[in-house]
């Protein structure tokens, strides 16, 4: 009797050890998966057929040049360059660099490009991050930063019309993190900064988007640490902040904190009480704020 139950206990202990091992292995597997696949969560470039059909500016009645920029590490970036006639007496001499959010491709951004180009009369440059649209490679924070450097190099050194015009960065969500990176580290190239619904860092955003992962944020290796970069943006840079107060992806408090960290002496903060994350561009007054900012705060003032 004793012998039997002792055997039973031994078996039971061994069984439980196996269960624990399976549990630990499973947990490790989940973490490994999270570690490996977080790039596809953070950069869903295939969403909305992002790697398939990519609309071109002529479909929106905008003349354009397709520019393919080669990065120092061998990727090719698909860019649409959409310029105004610089000899026109009404030429505004301003360029908007559109920095895209994380889903879809630059074809999806063309309705916004069209407002800057056709309604407001500015030059517009928009490009696909690596791994998006028709750009080669796969997205990562390191790669997207190299892409941003390459685009700024093109706009400030390789094209005369862009070189002479005032550059305004317009970044939504992930594009806002790229814009902050450019404004903080390449500020001499930038005349003004517009940010919409962007975040303090990926780590601080993950718990809101994936509540189940809130204990695992230290495994997030894509940082986009805007909280650290914002204070480095020069105080002379005009800044426009646009914040959706019903944002379900990035808590609006992130924009509040970015606002409080921003040292700009020409800072404008507008809130959209009814808006969720991706529909801020269709809120009343949104484009009036954007146009007035570019007209009145960016040289040459009045255009
Ligand atoms: C645009 O502005 C720059 C800098 O102020 C100036 O040098 C250039 O001549 C302007 N270009 C046009 C076409 O007005
Ligand atoms: C907010 O949305 C609701 C419902 O769609 C609408 O009735 C209300 O007028 C909106 N408020 C503002 C300030 O736009
Ligand atoms: C916002 O996202 C939803 C779902 O992803 C999409 O159906 C909708 O068209 C988007 N709205 C805008 C204004 O982009």
mmCIF file of C-alpha atoms and ligand atoms in Angstrom:
data_model
loop_
_atom_site.group_PDB
_atom_site.id
_atom_site.type_symbol
_atom_site.label_atom_id
_atom_site.label_comp_id
_atom_site.label_asym_id
_atom_site.label_seq_id
_atom_site.Cartn_x
_atom_site.Cartn_y
_atom_site.Cartn_z
ATOM 1 C CA UNK A 1 0.000 0.000 0.000
ATOM 2 C CA UNK A 2 2.712 2.416 1.063
ATOM 3 C CA UNK A 3 4.894 1.325 -1.838
ATOM 4 C CA UNK A 4 2.087 1.927 -4.281
ATOM 5 C CA UNK A 5 1.278 5.400 -3.091
ATOM 6 C CA UNK A 6 4.994 6.260 -3.027
ATOM 7 C CA UNK A 7 5.189 5.180 -6.655
ATOM 8 C CA UNK A 8 2.093 7.227 -7.360
ATOM 9 C CA UNK A 9 3.639 10.291 -5.752
ATOM 10 C CA UNK A 10 6.824 9.838 -7.768
ATOM 11 C CA UNK A 11 4.789 9.561 -10.963
ATOM 12 C CA UNK A 12 2.678 12.521 -10.019
ATOM 13 C CA UNK A 13 5.752 14.672 -9.327
ATOM 14 C CA UNK A 14 7.308 13.650 -12.615
ATOM 15 C CA UNK A 15 4.048 14.402 -14.421
ATOM 16 C CA UNK A 16 3.835 17.824 -12.852
ATOM 17 C CA UNK A 17 7.442 18.536 -13.760
ATOM 18 C CA UNK A 18 6.595 17.733 -17.374
ATOM 19 C CA UNK A 19 3.567 20.004 -17.255
ATOM 20 C CA UNK A 20 5.691 22.810 -15.815
ATOM 21 C CA UNK A 21 8.322 22.257 -18.504
ATOM 22 C CA UNK A 22 5.695 22.363 -21.228
ATOM 23 C CA UNK A 23 4.273 25.507 -19.653
ATOM 24 C CA UNK A 24 7.664 27.204 -19.528
ATOM 25 C CA UNK A 25 8.481 26.104 -23.080
ATOM 26 C CA UNK A 26 5.137 27.392 -24.252
ATOM 27 C CA UNK A 27 5.690 30.702 -22.509
ATOM 28 C CA UNK A 28 9.164 30.912 -24.026
ATOM 29 C CA UNK A 29 7.696 30.156 -27.437
ATOM 30 C CA UNK A 30 5.117 32.925 -27.043
ATOM 31 C CA UNK A 31 7.861 35.380 -26.047
ATOM 32 C CA UNK A 32 10.060 34.248 -28.903
ATOM 33 C CA UNK A 33 7.125 34.742 -31.258
ATOM 34 C CA UNK A 34 6.433 38.164 -29.789
ATOM 35 C CA UNK A 35 10.081 39.078 -30.136
ATOM 36 C CA UNK A 36 10.338 37.875 -33.727
ATOM 37 C CA UNK A 37 6.991 38.961 -35.066
ATOM 38 C CA UNK A 38 6.524 42.306 -33.371
ATOM 39 C CA UNK A 39 7.776 44.029 -36.515
ATOM 40 C CA UNK A 40 4.786 42.701 -38.433
ATOM 41 C CA UNK A 41 2.476 43.972 -35.651
ATOM 42 C CA UNK A 42 4.108 47.388 -35.467
ATOM 43 C CA UNK A 43 4.560 47.791 -39.241
ATOM 44 C CA UNK A 44 1.540 46.106 -40.912
ATOM 45 C CA UNK A 45 2.665 47.130 -44.402
ATOM 46 C CA UNK A 46 0.462 44.525 -46.089
ATOM 47 C CA UNK A 47 -2.780 45.862 -44.590
ATOM 48 C CA UNK A 48 -5.335 47.139 -47.149
ATOM 49 C CA UNK A 49 -3.364 45.438 -49.943
ATOM 50 C CA UNK A 50 -0.442 47.722 -49.041
ATOM 51 C CA UNK A 51 2.125 45.650 -50.941
ATOM 52 C CA UNK A 52 -0.239 45.200 -53.904
ATOM 53 C CA UNK A 53 -1.990 48.015 -55.705
ATOM 54 C CA UNK A 54 -0.411 51.434 -55.113
ATOM 55 C CA UNK A 55 -2.259 54.415 -56.590
ATOM 56 C CA UNK A 56 -0.262 57.142 -58.362
ATOM 57 C CA UNK A 57 -0.727 60.946 -58.159
ATOM 58 C CA UNK A 58 -1.928 61.252 -61.798
ATOM 59 C CA UNK A 59 -5.056 59.358 -60.695
ATOM 60 C CA UNK A 60 -5.737 62.462 -58.578
ATOM 61 C CA UNK A 61 -4.867 64.882 -61.390
ATOM 62 C CA UNK A 62 -1.455 65.698 -59.991
ATOM 63 C CA UNK A 63 1.611 65.725 -62.240
ATOM 64 C CA UNK A 64 4.443 63.852 -60.548
ATOM 65 C CA UNK A 65 7.868 62.415 -60.854
ATOM 66 C CA UNK A 66 8.586 58.917 -59.600
ATOM 67 C CA UNK A 67 11.864 59.143 -57.689
ATOM 68 C CA UNK A 68 13.686 55.989 -56.621
ATOM 69 C CA UNK A 69 16.184 56.754 -53.865
ATOM 70 C CA UNK A 70 18.950 54.287 -53.064
ATOM 71 C CA UNK A 71 19.856 54.115 -49.363
ATOM 72 C CA UNK A 72 23.389 53.599 -48.055
ATOM 73 C CA UNK A 73 22.481 50.028 -47.107
ATOM 74 C CA UNK A 74 21.189 49.100 -50.548
ATOM 75 C CA UNK A 75 17.404 49.547 -50.334
ATOM 76 C CA UNK A 76 15.389 51.434 -52.941
ATOM 77 C CA UNK A 77 12.702 53.854 -51.749
ATOM 78 C CA UNK A 78 9.650 54.615 -53.879
ATOM 79 C CA UNK A 79 8.894 58.359 -53.750
ATOM 80 C CA UNK A 80 6.350 60.619 -55.405
ATOM 81 C CA UNK A 81 7.674 64.103 -56.055
ATOM 82 C CA UNK A 82 4.856 66.562 -56.781
ATOM 83 C CA UNK A 83 6.069 70.067 -57.543
ATOM 84 C CA UNK A 84 4.411 73.394 -58.147
ATOM 85 C CA UNK A 85 5.513 75.640 -61.008
ATOM 86 C CA UNK A 86 8.274 77.719 -59.394
ATOM 87 C CA UNK A 87 8.003 80.407 -62.082
ATOM 88 C CA UNK A 88 4.352 81.129 -61.268
ATOM 89 C CA UNK A 89 3.775 84.536 -59.596
ATOM 90 C CA UNK A 90 1.713 82.709 -56.933
ATOM 91 C CA UNK A 91 4.413 80.148 -56.129
ATOM 92 C CA UNK A 92 4.350 79.560 -52.348
ATOM 93 C CA UNK A 93 7.939 78.209 -52.094
ATOM 94 C CA UNK A 94 6.966 75.656 -49.427
ATOM 95 C CA UNK A 95 7.236 71.876 -49.434
ATOM 96 C CA UNK A 96 5.294 69.424 -47.293
ATOM 97 C CA UNK A 97 7.034 66.138 -46.560
ATOM 98 C CA UNK A 98 4.260 63.646 -45.777
ATOM 99 C CA UNK A 99 5.345 60.950 -43.289
ATOM 100 C CA UNK A 100 2.893 58.059 -43.427
ATOM 101 C CA UNK A 101 1.178 56.152 -40.630
ATOM 102 C CA UNK A 102 2.010 52.454 -40.188
ATOM 103 C CA UNK A 103 -0.699 50.748 -42.273
ATOM 104 C CA UNK A 104 -1.187 50.699 -46.022
ATOM 105 C CA UNK A 105 0.889 52.459 -48.664
ATOM 106 C CA UNK A 106 1.520 55.946 -50.058
ATOM 107 C CA UNK A 107 -1.293 55.465 -52.580
ATOM 108 C CA UNK A 108 -3.682 55.624 -49.603
ATOM 109 C CA UNK A 109 -2.103 58.947 -48.607
ATOM 110 C CA UNK A 110 -2.898 60.665 -51.908
ATOM 111 C CA UNK A 111 -6.188 62.310 -50.846
ATOM 112 C CA UNK A 112 -4.163 64.162 -48.195
ATOM 113 C CA UNK A 113 -1.372 64.933 -50.658
ATOM 114 C CA UNK A 114 -3.994 66.395 -52.973
ATOM 115 C CA UNK A 115 -5.174 68.840 -50.281
ATOM 116 C CA UNK A 116 -1.614 70.119 -49.759
ATOM 117 C CA UNK A 117 -0.914 70.295 -53.483
ATOM 118 C CA UNK A 118 -4.169 71.319 -55.150
ATOM 119 C CA UNK A 119 -6.040 73.162 -52.400
ATOM 120 C CA UNK A 120 -3.082 74.879 -50.698
ATOM 121 C CA UNK A 121 -0.541 75.122 -53.539
ATOM 122 C CA UNK A 122 2.498 73.540 -51.866
ATOM 123 C CA UNK A 123 5.077 71.133 -53.261
ATOM 124 C CA UNK A 124 4.592 67.675 -51.762
ATOM 125 C CA UNK A 125 7.056 64.854 -51.320
ATOM 126 C CA UNK A 126 5.843 61.465 -50.081
ATOM 127 C CA UNK A 127 7.786 58.206 -49.888
ATOM 128 C CA UNK A 128 7.303 54.592 -48.885
ATOM 129 C CA UNK A 129 9.317 53.439 -45.916
ATOM 130 C CA UNK A 130 11.383 50.347 -46.664
ATOM 131 C CA UNK A 131 9.158 47.282 -46.817
ATOM 132 C CA UNK A 132 6.112 49.399 -47.675
ATOM 133 C CA UNK A 133 4.430 49.858 -51.049
ATOM 134 C CA UNK A 134 7.023 49.422 -53.783
ATOM 135 C CA UNK A 135 10.075 50.073 -51.609
ATOM 136 C CA UNK A 136 12.430 47.151 -51.092
ATOM 137 C CA UNK A 137 13.474 45.603 -47.773
ATOM 138 C CA UNK A 138 11.557 45.185 -44.538
ATOM 139 C CA UNK A 139 10.644 47.822 -41.957
ATOM 140 C CA UNK A 140 12.535 48.396 -38.723
ATOM 141 C CA UNK A 141 13.284 51.427 -36.595
ATOM 142 C CA UNK A 142 16.933 51.420 -37.687
ATOM 143 C CA UNK A 143 15.941 51.100 -41.356
ATOM 144 C CA UNK A 144 13.243 53.771 -41.266
ATOM 145 C CA UNK A 145 15.736 56.188 -39.734
ATOM 146 C CA UNK A 146 18.199 55.516 -42.565
ATOM 147 C CA UNK A 147 15.325 56.114 -45.031
ATOM 148 C CA UNK A 148 14.509 59.448 -43.384
ATOM 149 C CA UNK A 149 18.149 60.565 -43.608
ATOM 150 C CA UNK A 150 18.234 59.616 -47.295
ATOM 151 C CA UNK A 151 15.050 61.575 -48.079
ATOM 152 C CA UNK A 152 16.291 64.673 -46.219
ATOM 153 C CA UNK A 153 19.593 64.438 -48.089
ATOM 154 C CA UNK A 154 17.667 64.399 -51.386
ATOM 155 C CA UNK A 155 15.458 67.347 -50.431
ATOM 156 C CA UNK A 156 18.304 69.505 -49.129
ATOM 157 C CA UNK A 157 21.182 68.623 -51.479
ATOM 158 C CA UNK A 158 20.031 66.926 -54.654
ATOM 159 C CA UNK A 159 17.052 68.881 -55.943
ATOM 160 C CA UNK A 160 17.264 72.626 -56.428
ATOM 161 C CA UNK A 161 13.588 73.495 -56.067
ATOM 162 C CA UNK A 162 13.226 71.572 -52.803
ATOM 163 C CA UNK A 163 16.569 72.840 -51.572
ATOM 164 C CA UNK A 164 15.327 76.439 -51.854
ATOM 165 C CA UNK A 165 11.845 75.935 -50.420
ATOM 166 C CA UNK A 166 10.781 75.818 -46.773
ATOM 167 C CA UNK A 167 10.306 72.251 -45.571
ATOM 168 C CA UNK A 168 7.289 71.387 -43.406
ATOM 169 C CA UNK A 169 7.129 67.908 -41.857
ATOM 170 C CA UNK A 170 3.643 66.410 -41.579
ATOM 171 C CA UNK A 171 3.576 63.168 -39.589
ATOM 172 C CA UNK A 172 0.576 61.147 -38.505
ATOM 173 C CA UNK A 173 0.916 58.396 -35.864
ATOM 174 C CA UNK A 174 4.103 56.434 -36.737
ATOM 175 C CA UNK A 175 4.863 59.212 -39.231
ATOM 176 C CA UNK A 176 4.902 61.582 -36.259
ATOM 177 C CA UNK A 177 7.701 59.539 -34.668
ATOM 178 C CA UNK A 178 9.691 59.789 -37.911
ATOM 179 C CA UNK A 179 8.972 63.543 -38.052
ATOM 180 C CA UNK A 180 10.164 64.002 -34.455
ATOM 181 C CA UNK A 181 13.327 62.055 -35.292
ATOM 182 C CA UNK A 182 14.011 64.351 -38.284
ATOM 183 C CA UNK A 183 13.140 67.565 -36.413
ATOM 184 C CA UNK A 184 15.396 66.609 -33.487
ATOM 185 C CA UNK A 185 18.396 65.260 -35.398
ATOM 186 C CA UNK A 186 18.313 67.172 -38.731
ATOM 187 C CA UNK A 187 16.693 70.398 -37.547
ATOM 188 C CA UNK A 188 18.606 72.697 -39.908
ATOM 189 C CA UNK A 189 16.697 71.131 -42.828
ATOM 190 C CA UNK A 190 13.291 71.768 -41.263
ATOM 191 C CA UNK A 191 11.164 74.949 -41.196
ATOM 192 C CA UNK A 192 8.157 73.598 -39.280
ATOM 193 C CA UNK A 193 6.658 70.480 -37.740
ATOM 194 C CA UNK A 194 3.079 69.158 -37.751
ATOM 195 C CA UNK A 195 2.209 66.141 -35.577
ATOM 196 C CA UNK A 196 -1.053 64.235 -35.415
ATOM 197 C CA UNK A 197 -1.904 61.478 -32.899
ATOM 198 C CA UNK A 198 1.625 60.330 -32.314
ATOM 199 C CA UNK A 199 3.027 58.493 -29.294
ATOM 200 C CA UNK A 200 5.692 58.887 -26.605
ATOM 201 C CA UNK A 201 7.252 55.504 -27.433
ATOM 202 C CA UNK A 202 6.171 52.090 -28.731
ATOM 203 C CA UNK A 203 6.642 50.594 -25.243
ATOM 204 C CA UNK A 204 4.176 53.044 -23.763
ATOM 205 C CA UNK A 205 1.646 52.373 -26.553
ATOM 206 C CA UNK A 206 1.701 48.561 -26.612
ATOM 207 C CA UNK A 207 -0.328 48.053 -23.383
ATOM 208 C CA UNK A 208 -3.218 50.032 -24.894
ATOM 209 C CA UNK A 209 -3.262 48.283 -28.255
ATOM 210 C CA UNK A 210 -2.544 44.768 -26.905
ATOM 211 C CA UNK A 211 -3.619 44.701 -23.216
ATOM 212 C CA UNK A 212 -2.553 41.035 -22.947
ATOM 213 C CA UNK A 213 1.037 42.082 -23.600
ATOM 214 C CA UNK A 214 1.270 44.702 -20.893
ATOM 215 C CA UNK A 215 3.701 42.659 -18.807
ATOM 216 C CA UNK A 216 5.969 41.974 -21.754
ATOM 217 C CA UNK A 217 6.811 45.469 -22.929
ATOM 218 C CA UNK A 218 10.476 44.970 -22.101
ATOM 219 C CA UNK A 219 10.599 42.526 -25.011
ATOM 220 C CA UNK A 220 9.623 45.340 -27.374
ATOM 221 C CA UNK A 221 12.779 46.137 -29.330
ATOM 222 C CA UNK A 222 11.276 48.826 -31.580
ATOM 223 C CA UNK A 223 11.512 51.927 -29.399
ATOM 224 C CA UNK A 224 10.728 55.126 -31.318
ATOM 225 C CA UNK A 225 11.566 57.037 -28.167
ATOM 226 C CA UNK A 226 9.957 60.371 -29.040
ATOM 227 C CA UNK A 227 9.700 61.290 -25.368
ATOM 228 C CA UNK A 228 13.499 61.560 -25.338
ATOM 229 C CA UNK A 229 13.809 63.367 -28.691
ATOM 230 C CA UNK A 230 11.082 66.017 -28.363
ATOM 231 C CA UNK A 231 13.071 68.190 -25.882
ATOM 232 C CA UNK A 232 15.910 68.271 -28.454
ATOM 233 C CA UNK A 233 13.734 70.015 -31.055
ATOM 234 C CA UNK A 234 14.899 73.656 -31.277
ATOM 235 C CA UNK A 235 12.667 76.219 -29.563
ATOM 236 C CA UNK A 236 12.686 78.340 -32.755
ATOM 237 C CA UNK A 237 10.792 75.679 -34.695
ATOM 238 C CA UNK A 238 7.073 76.372 -35.230
ATOM 239 C CA UNK A 239 5.028 73.324 -34.181
ATOM 240 C CA UNK A 240 1.395 72.335 -34.743
ATOM 241 C CA UNK A 241 -0.064 69.520 -32.617
ATOM 242 C CA UNK A 242 -3.364 67.855 -33.572
ATOM 243 C CA UNK A 243 -4.894 65.463 -31.056
ATOM 244 C CA UNK A 244 -7.928 63.148 -31.308
ATOM 245 C CA UNK A 245 -9.467 62.899 -27.843
ATOM 246 C CA UNK A 246 -11.219 59.568 -28.526
ATOM 247 C CA UNK A 247 -8.080 57.946 -29.886
ATOM 248 C CA UNK A 248 -8.439 54.199 -29.249
ATOM 249 C CA UNK A 249 -4.861 53.331 -30.347
ATOM 250 C CA UNK A 250 -2.652 56.036 -28.858
ATOM 251 C CA UNK A 251 -4.009 57.459 -25.576
ATOM 252 C CA UNK A 252 -4.498 61.239 -26.030
ATOM 253 C CA UNK A 253 -2.335 61.779 -22.930
ATOM 254 C CA UNK A 254 0.660 60.990 -25.151
ATOM 255 C CA UNK A 255 -0.035 64.114 -27.220
ATOM 256 C CA UNK A 256 -0.509 66.118 -23.999
ATOM 257 C CA UNK A 257 2.925 65.011 -22.786
ATOM 258 C CA UNK A 258 4.529 65.717 -26.173
ATOM 259 C CA UNK A 259 2.977 69.177 -26.000
ATOM 260 C CA UNK A 260 4.387 69.811 -22.537
ATOM 261 C CA UNK A 261 7.866 68.559 -23.522
ATOM 262 C CA UNK A 262 7.945 70.647 -26.720
ATOM 263 C CA UNK A 263 10.031 73.794 -26.181
ATOM 264 C CA UNK A 264 8.787 75.604 -29.305
ATOM 265 C CA UNK A 265 7.979 79.293 -28.856
ATOM 266 C CA UNK A 266 5.445 79.074 -31.719
ATOM 267 C CA UNK A 267 3.369 76.126 -30.576
ATOM 268 C CA UNK A 268 -0.273 75.426 -31.416
ATOM 269 C CA UNK A 269 -2.237 72.584 -29.862
ATOM 270 C CA UNK A 270 -5.706 71.688 -31.189
ATOM 271 C CA UNK A 271 -7.950 68.913 -29.921
ATOM 272 C CA UNK A 272 -10.746 67.058 -31.720
ATOM 273 C CA UNK A 273 -13.154 65.897 -29.032
ATOM 274 C CA UNK A 274 -15.101 63.494 -31.217
ATOM 275 C CA UNK A 275 -12.305 61.898 -33.153
ATOM 276 C CA UNK A 276 -10.807 58.402 -33.022
ATOM 277 C CA UNK A 277 -7.258 57.622 -34.172
ATOM 278 C CA UNK A 278 -7.541 57.583 -37.936
ATOM 279 C CA UNK A 279 -10.411 59.922 -38.685
ATOM 280 C CA UNK A 280 -8.949 63.180 -37.416
ATOM 281 C CA UNK A 281 -8.296 64.392 -40.972
ATOM 282 C CA UNK A 282 -12.049 64.465 -41.626
ATOM 283 C CA UNK A 283 -12.945 66.509 -38.515
ATOM 284 C CA UNK A 284 -14.322 70.050 -38.920
ATOM 285 C CA UNK A 285 -11.603 72.766 -38.868
ATOM 286 C CA UNK A 286 -8.722 70.290 -39.187
ATOM 287 C CA UNK A 287 -7.525 71.567 -42.559
ATOM 288 C CA UNK A 288 -8.168 75.204 -41.637
ATOM 289 C CA UNK A 289 -5.754 74.807 -38.713
ATOM 290 C CA UNK A 290 -3.182 73.134 -40.932
ATOM 291 C CA UNK A 291 -3.401 75.725 -43.703
ATOM 292 C CA UNK A 292 -3.342 78.707 -41.355
ATOM 293 C CA UNK A 293 -0.301 77.295 -39.574
ATOM 294 C CA UNK A 294 1.700 76.809 -42.777
ATOM 295 C CA UNK A 295 0.617 80.183 -44.154
ATOM 296 C CA UNK A 296 1.246 82.283 -41.055
ATOM 297 C CA UNK A 297 4.111 80.529 -39.246
ATOM 298 C CA UNK A 298 6.353 79.377 -42.097
ATOM 299 C CA UNK A 299 8.428 81.706 -44.313
ATOM 300 C CA UNK A 300 7.464 83.246 -46.693
ATOM 301 C CA UNK A 301 4.573 84.276 -44.414
ATOM 302 C CA UNK A 302 1.272 84.845 -46.181
ATOM 303 C CA UNK A 303 1.582 82.049 -48.772
HETATM 304 C C1 LIG B 1 12.382 80.414 -52.370
HETATM 305 O O1 LIG B 1 12.951 80.875 -51.140
HETATM 306 C C2 LIG B 1 14.361 80.850 -51.125
HETATM 307 C C3 LIG B 1 14.829 81.154 -49.716
HETATM 308 O O2 LIG B 1 14.161 82.217 -49.162
HETATM 309 C C4 LIG B 1 14.890 81.815 -52.158
HETATM 310 O O3 LIG B 1 16.300 81.809 -52.182
HETATM 311 C C5 LIG B 1 14.353 81.402 -53.534
HETATM 312 O O4 LIG B 1 14.749 82.336 -54.524
HETATM 313 C C6 LIG B 1 12.841 81.287 -53.508
HETATM 314 N N1 LIG B 1 12.413 80.732 -54.784
HETATM 315 C C7 LIG B 1 11.381 81.240 -55.480
HETATM 316 C C8 LIG B 1 11.115 80.619 -56.804
HETATM 317 O O5 LIG B 1 10.698 82.136 -55.058
HETATM 318 C C1 LIG B 2 -19.887 64.218 -31.848
HETATM 319 O O1 LIG B 2 -20.505 63.081 -32.463
HETATM 320 C C2 LIG B 2 -21.868 62.969 -32.163
HETATM 321 C C3 LIG B 2 -22.378 61.670 -32.742
HETATM 322 O O2 LIG B 2 -21.817 61.379 -33.970
HETATM 323 C C4 LIG B 2 -22.605 64.184 -32.704
HETATM 324 O O3 LIG B 2 -23.984 64.107 -32.395
HETATM 325 C C5 LIG B 2 -22.032 65.467 -32.067
HETATM 326 O O4 LIG B 2 -22.620 66.602 -32.635
HETATM 327 C C6 LIG B 2 -20.520 65.497 -32.297
HETATM 328 N N1 LIG B 2 -19.965 66.634 -31.562
HETATM 329 C C7 LIG B 2 -19.089 67.478 -32.091
HETATM 330 C C8 LIG B 2 -18.547 68.538 -31.181
HETATM 331 O O5 LIG B 2 -18.690 67.398 -33.256
HETATM 332 C C1 LIG B 3 -10.092 54.163 -40.329
HETATM 333 O O1 LIG B 3 -9.854 52.796 -40.194
HETATM 334 C C2 LIG B 3 -10.962 51.978 -40.511
HETATM 335 C C3 LIG B 3 -10.608 50.548 -40.180
HETATM 336 O O2 LIG B 3 -9.244 50.319 -40.227
HETATM 337 C C4 LIG B 3 -11.328 52.188 -41.955
HETATM 338 O O3 LIG B 3 -12.456 51.391 -42.288
HETATM 339 C C5 LIG B 3 -11.644 53.654 -42.194
HETATM 340 O O4 LIG B 3 -11.891 53.883 -43.562
HETATM 341 C C6 LIG B 3 -10.503 54.529 -41.737
HETATM 342 N N1 LIG B 3 -10.918 55.932 -41.810
HETATM 343 C C7 LIG B 3 -10.160 56.888 -42.375
HETATM 344 C C8 LIG B 3 -10.718 58.278 -42.358
HETATM 345 O O5 LIG B 3 -9.079 56.664 -42.884
#
